[in-house]
Amino acid sequence: MSTLTSSLREKDINLSLRASGHRDAVEEILAPLRGDERVKDWEKLRTTLASSIPDNSIGETPSATFLHHCRSESVSDLVLAAGRSEPGIVIPGQETKVRLVFVAAIPEAFNNEYLRILGAISRVCMESSAMSELIGAPDAPSFIAILEKGCRQ
C-alpha cells in the first residue's frame, strides 16, 4: 500500500510514548511533524487536532487503538503519525487502555482515499494477532511492515 508507506514515515512513529492521557499522546505524536515538508502550518495542525480530540477510541467496541484525524489546509498531503504505549493510555469511560495511537491529517480538497487507509489501519488493529505484532514491533520499519501486510489482506 504505497499511500500508507508515503504517508507514515519512520520518523513519525514513536514506539515509546510517555503520555498517560490520550490528549497528551496526540501532542507527543504530533511533535515530530514540526518541520515536515508536508505540514504547511504545524501550529494550525496541532490546534485543529487538539481542539477536536474525541473522548473515545475507534469502533463500537473497546479497542486498544485510538485513531484521530482531520481535514485541514495546514497540510499539503496525507500525513500520518503513530505512537505506542507500553503501559497503555487511559481514555475516560473506557475500560481498555489504549496501546496504539494514530493521528492523520489531509487537505480539505483531497478525496476520501485517506478514509480507506484509516479503515484498513483500524481493521488491522482489531485483529488480535496483528495487534500483538504491532505492540511487539522492535522498530519503526517493522511497525510499518506489519501495517502494510495487514492492509494488503
PDB file of C-alpha atoms in Angstrom:
ATOM      1  CA  MET A   1       0.000   0.000   0.000  1.00  0.00           C
ATOM      2  CA  SER A   2       2.149   2.824  -1.297  1.00  0.00           C
ATOM      3  CA  THR A   3      -0.067   5.562   0.147  1.00  0.00           C
ATOM      4  CA  LEU A   4       0.488   4.167   3.634  1.00  0.00           C
ATOM      5  CA  THR A   5       4.237   3.982   3.062  1.00  0.00           C
ATOM      6  CA  SER A   6       4.460   7.525   1.721  1.00  0.00           C
ATOM      7  CA  SER A   7       2.187   8.919   4.450  1.00  0.00           C
ATOM      8  CA  LEU A   8       3.517   7.138   7.557  1.00  0.00           C
ATOM      9  CA  ARG A   9       7.252   7.697   7.783  1.00  0.00           C
ATOM     10  CA  GLU A  10       9.653   6.019  10.192  1.00  0.00           C
ATOM     11  CA  LYS A  11      10.498   9.349  11.834  1.00  0.00           C
ATOM     12  CA  ASP A  12       6.820   9.842  12.680  1.00  0.00           C
ATOM     13  CA  ILE A  13       6.477   6.642  14.706  1.00  0.00           C
ATOM     14  CA  ASN A  14       7.096   6.831  18.446  1.00  0.00           C
ATOM     15  CA  LEU A  15       7.306   3.344  19.951  1.00  0.00           C
ATOM     16  CA  SER A  16       7.859   4.674  23.479  1.00  0.00           C
ATOM     17  CA  LEU A  17       5.083   7.126  24.259  1.00  0.00           C
ATOM     18  CA  ARG A  18       5.392   8.668  27.717  1.00  0.00           C
ATOM     19  CA  ALA A  19       1.935  10.255  27.810  1.00  0.00           C
ATOM     20  CA  SER A  20      -0.637   8.772  30.158  1.00  0.00           C
ATOM     21  CA  GLY A  21      -3.677  10.530  28.656  1.00  0.00           C
ATOM     22  CA  HIS A  22      -4.897  10.433  25.065  1.00  0.00           C
ATOM     23  CA  ARG A  23      -4.764  14.219  24.614  1.00  0.00           C
ATOM     24  CA  ASP A  24      -1.120  14.297  25.732  1.00  0.00           C
ATOM     25  CA  ALA A  25      -0.393  11.313  23.484  1.00  0.00           C
ATOM     26  CA  VAL A  26      -1.719  13.181  20.435  1.00  0.00           C
ATOM     27  CA  GLU A  27       0.512  16.146  21.305  1.00  0.00           C
ATOM     28  CA  GLU A  28       3.531  13.847  21.714  1.00  0.00           C
ATOM     29  CA  ILE A  29       2.851  12.114  18.391  1.00  0.00           C
ATOM     30  CA  LEU A  30       2.464  15.418  16.559  1.00  0.00           C
ATOM     31  CA  ALA A  31       5.836  16.786  17.711  1.00  0.00           C
ATOM     32  CA  PRO A  32       7.962  15.057  15.003  1.00  0.00           C
ATOM     33  CA  LEU A  33       5.733  16.564  12.304  1.00  0.00           C
ATOM     34  CA  ARG A  34       7.060  20.034  13.135  1.00  0.00           C
ATOM     35  CA  GLY A  35       9.244  20.946  10.166  1.00  0.00           C
ATOM     36  CA  ASP A  36       7.849  18.168   7.949  1.00  0.00           C
ATOM     37  CA  GLU A  37       7.634  19.433   4.357  1.00  0.00           C
ATOM     38  CA  ARG A  38       4.032  18.155   4.083  1.00  0.00           C
ATOM     39  CA  VAL A  39       2.953  20.345   7.021  1.00  0.00           C
ATOM     40  CA  LYS A  40       2.477  23.949   5.910  1.00  0.00           C
ATOM     41  CA  ASP A  41       1.388  25.267   9.317  1.00  0.00           C
ATOM     42  CA  TRP A  42       2.284  22.996  12.241  1.00  0.00           C
ATOM     43  CA  GLU A  43       0.660  25.174  14.902  1.00  0.00           C
ATOM     44  CA  LYS A  44      -2.622  25.276  12.981  1.00  0.00           C
ATOM     45  CA  LEU A  45      -2.483  21.493  12.520  1.00  0.00           C
ATOM     46  CA  ARG A  46      -1.790  20.997  16.227  1.00  0.00           C
ATOM     47  CA  THR A  47      -4.610  23.347  17.203  1.00  0.00           C
ATOM     48  CA  THR A  48      -7.089  21.737  14.781  1.00  0.00           C
ATOM     49  CA  LEU A  49      -6.347  18.225  16.017  1.00  0.00           C
ATOM     50  CA  ALA A  50      -6.147  19.182  19.686  1.00  0.00           C
ATOM     51  CA  SER A  51      -9.466  21.015  19.601  1.00  0.00           C
ATOM     52  CA  SER A  52     -11.311  18.066  18.084  1.00  0.00           C
ATOM     53  CA  ILE A  53      -9.977  15.117  20.086  1.00  0.00           C
ATOM     54  CA  PRO A  54     -12.861  12.805  20.904  1.00  0.00           C
ATOM     55  CA  ASP A  55     -13.091  11.081  24.253  1.00  0.00           C
ATOM     56  CA  ASN A  56     -13.242   7.549  22.903  1.00  0.00           C
ATOM     57  CA  SER A  57     -11.358   5.070  20.748  1.00  0.00           C
ATOM     58  CA  ILE A  58     -12.198   3.709  17.315  1.00  0.00           C
ATOM     59  CA  GLY A  59     -15.120   1.425  16.763  1.00  0.00           C
ATOM     60  CA  GLU A  60     -18.180   0.408  18.703  1.00  0.00           C
ATOM     61  CA  THR A  61     -16.322  -1.998  20.983  1.00  0.00           C
ATOM     62  CA  PRO A  62     -13.496  -1.261  23.390  1.00  0.00           C
ATOM     63  CA  SER A  63     -10.241  -1.161  21.471  1.00  0.00           C
ATOM     64  CA  ALA A  64      -6.601  -0.806  22.354  1.00  0.00           C
ATOM     65  CA  THR A  65      -6.301   1.697  19.491  1.00  0.00           C
ATOM     66  CA  PHE A  66      -7.079   5.407  19.318  1.00  0.00           C
ATOM     67  CA  LEU A  67      -7.350   6.905  15.823  1.00  0.00           C
ATOM     68  CA  HIS A  68      -7.771  10.667  15.431  1.00  0.00           C
ATOM     69  CA  HIS A  69      -7.947  12.507  12.099  1.00  0.00           C
ATOM     70  CA  CYS A  70      -8.965  15.774  10.485  1.00  0.00           C
ATOM     71  CA  ARG A  71      -9.140  17.654   7.222  1.00  0.00           C
ATOM     72  CA  SER A  72      -7.004  20.775   7.302  1.00  0.00           C
ATOM     73  CA  GLU A  73      -5.407  23.237   4.932  1.00  0.00           C
ATOM     74  CA  SER A  74      -2.367  23.143   7.214  1.00  0.00           C
ATOM     75  CA  VAL A  75      -1.090  20.072   5.321  1.00  0.00           C
ATOM     76  CA  SER A  76      -0.273  19.626   1.638  1.00  0.00           C
ATOM     77  CA  ASP A  77      -0.706  15.842   1.539  1.00  0.00           C
ATOM     78  CA  LEU A  78      -1.903  12.964   3.690  1.00  0.00           C
ATOM     79  CA  VAL A  79       0.164  12.943   6.885  1.00  0.00           C
ATOM     80  CA  LEU A  80       0.132  10.018   9.341  1.00  0.00           C
ATOM     81  CA  ALA A  81       1.898   9.625  12.668  1.00  0.00           C
ATOM     82  CA  ALA A  82       1.708   6.819  15.227  1.00  0.00           C
ATOM     83  CA  GLY A  83       2.680   6.031  18.772  1.00  0.00           C
ATOM     84  CA  ARG A  84       2.785   3.013  21.053  1.00  0.00           C
ATOM     85  CA  SER A  85       2.434   2.999  24.827  1.00  0.00           C
ATOM     86  CA  GLU A  86       3.759   0.074  26.846  1.00  0.00           C
ATOM     87  CA  PRO A  87       1.607   0.684  29.947  1.00  0.00           C
ATOM     88  CA  GLY A  88      -1.353   1.930  27.917  1.00  0.00           C
ATOM     89  CA  ILE A  89      -3.160   5.245  27.816  1.00  0.00           C
ATOM     90  CA  VAL A  90      -6.325   5.943  29.761  1.00  0.00           C
ATOM     91  CA  ILE A  91      -9.375   7.192  27.893  1.00  0.00           C
ATOM     92  CA  PRO A  92     -12.192   8.364  30.163  1.00  0.00           C
ATOM     93  CA  GLY A  93     -15.115   5.949  30.227  1.00  0.00           C
ATOM     94  CA  GLN A  94     -13.242   3.092  28.586  1.00  0.00           C
ATOM     95  CA  GLU A  95     -12.054   0.031  30.471  1.00  0.00           C
ATOM     96  CA  THR A  96      -9.400  -0.993  27.954  1.00  0.00           C
ATOM     97  CA  LYS A  97      -6.207   1.075  27.948  1.00  0.00           C
ATOM     98  CA  VAL A  98      -5.111   2.252  24.532  1.00  0.00           C
ATOM     99  CA  ARG A  99      -1.764   0.854  23.350  1.00  0.00           C
ATOM    100  CA  LEU A 100      -1.608   2.377  19.849  1.00  0.00           C
ATOM    101  CA  VAL A 101      -2.429   5.945  18.832  1.00  0.00           C
ATOM    102  CA  PHE A 102      -2.677   7.103  15.217  1.00  0.00           C
ATOM    103  CA  VAL A 103      -3.060  10.685  14.006  1.00  0.00           C
ATOM    104  CA  ALA A 104      -3.876  11.647  10.401  1.00  0.00           C
ATOM    105  CA  ALA A 105      -4.471  14.879   8.526  1.00  0.00           C
ATOM    106  CA  ILE A 106      -5.367  15.540   4.916  1.00  0.00           C
ATOM    107  CA  PRO A 107      -6.029  18.710   2.919  1.00  0.00           C
ATOM    108  CA  GLU A 108      -9.704  19.670   2.644  1.00  0.00           C
ATOM    109  CA  ALA A 109      -9.668  19.405  -1.147  1.00  0.00           C
ATOM    110  CA  PHE A 110      -8.440  15.790  -1.230  1.00  0.00           C
ATOM    111  CA  ASN A 111     -10.754  12.861  -1.825  1.00  0.00           C
ATOM    112  CA  ASN A 112     -11.697  10.266   0.745  1.00  0.00           C
ATOM    113  CA  GLU A 113      -8.783   7.925  -0.059  1.00  0.00           C
ATOM    114  CA  TYR A 114      -7.456   8.586   3.410  1.00  0.00           C
ATOM    115  CA  LEU A 115     -10.623   7.080   4.921  1.00  0.00           C
ATOM    116  CA  ARG A 116      -9.779   3.827   3.132  1.00  0.00           C
ATOM    117  CA  ILE A 117      -6.317   3.897   4.695  1.00  0.00           C
ATOM    118  CA  LEU A 118      -7.654   4.707   8.163  1.00  0.00           C
ATOM    119  CA  GLY A 119     -10.246   1.950   7.784  1.00  0.00           C
ATOM    120  CA  ALA A 120      -7.516  -0.507   6.844  1.00  0.00           C
ATOM    121  CA  ILE A 121      -5.420   0.529   9.859  1.00  0.00           C
ATOM    122  CA  SER A 122      -8.490   0.117  12.061  1.00  0.00           C
ATOM    123  CA  ARG A 123      -9.180  -3.397  10.721  1.00  0.00           C
ATOM    124  CA  VAL A 124      -5.540  -4.410  11.215  1.00  0.00           C
ATOM    125  CA  CYS A 125      -5.629  -3.194  14.816  1.00  0.00           C
ATOM    126  CA  MET A 126      -8.838  -5.117  15.526  1.00  0.00           C
ATOM    127  CA  GLU A 127      -7.112  -8.413  14.641  1.00  0.00           C
ATOM    128  CA  SER A 128      -5.516  -9.793  17.795  1.00  0.00           C
ATOM    129  CA  SER A 129      -2.513 -11.346  16.014  1.00  0.00           C
ATOM    130  CA  ALA A 130      -1.706  -8.140  14.110  1.00  0.00           C
ATOM    131  CA  MET A 131      -2.207  -6.074  17.259  1.00  0.00           C
ATOM    132  CA  SER A 132       0.237  -8.321  19.117  1.00  0.00           C
ATOM    133  CA  GLU A 133       2.762  -7.915  16.320  1.00  0.00           C
ATOM    134  CA  LEU A 134       2.387  -4.113  16.347  1.00  0.00           C
ATOM    135  CA  ILE A 135       2.778  -3.981  20.124  1.00  0.00           C
ATOM    136  CA  GLY A 136       5.895  -6.131  19.859  1.00  0.00           C
ATOM    137  CA  ALA A 137       7.445  -4.408  16.822  1.00  0.00           C
ATOM    138  CA  PRO A 138      11.099  -3.703  17.656  1.00  0.00           C
ATOM    139  CA  ASP A 139      11.419  -0.613  15.463  1.00  0.00           C
ATOM    140  CA  ALA A 140       9.601   1.765  13.115  1.00  0.00           C
ATOM    141  CA  PRO A 141      10.371  -0.162   9.876  1.00  0.00           C
ATOM    142  CA  SER A 142       8.905  -3.336  11.427  1.00  0.00           C
ATOM    143  CA  PHE A 143       5.845  -1.407  12.617  1.00  0.00           C
ATOM    144  CA  ILE A 144       5.217  -0.098   9.081  1.00  0.00           C
ATOM    145  CA  ALA A 145       5.784  -3.557   7.545  1.00  0.00           C
ATOM    146  CA  ILE A 146       3.183  -5.104   9.876  1.00  0.00           C
ATOM    147  CA  LEU A 147       0.640  -2.408   8.968  1.00  0.00           C
ATOM    148  CA  GLU A 148       1.347  -2.817   5.248  1.00  0.00           C
ATOM    149  CA  LYS A 149       0.969  -6.585   5.456  1.00  0.00           C
ATOM    150  CA  GLY A 150      -2.346  -6.254   7.269  1.00  0.00           C
ATOM    151  CA  CYS A 151      -3.631  -3.587   4.890  1.00  0.00           C
ATOM    152  CA  ARG A 152      -2.964  -5.829   1.872  1.00  0.00           C
ATOM    153  CA  GLN A 153      -5.034  -8.713   3.269  1.00  0.00           C
TER     154      GLN A 153
END
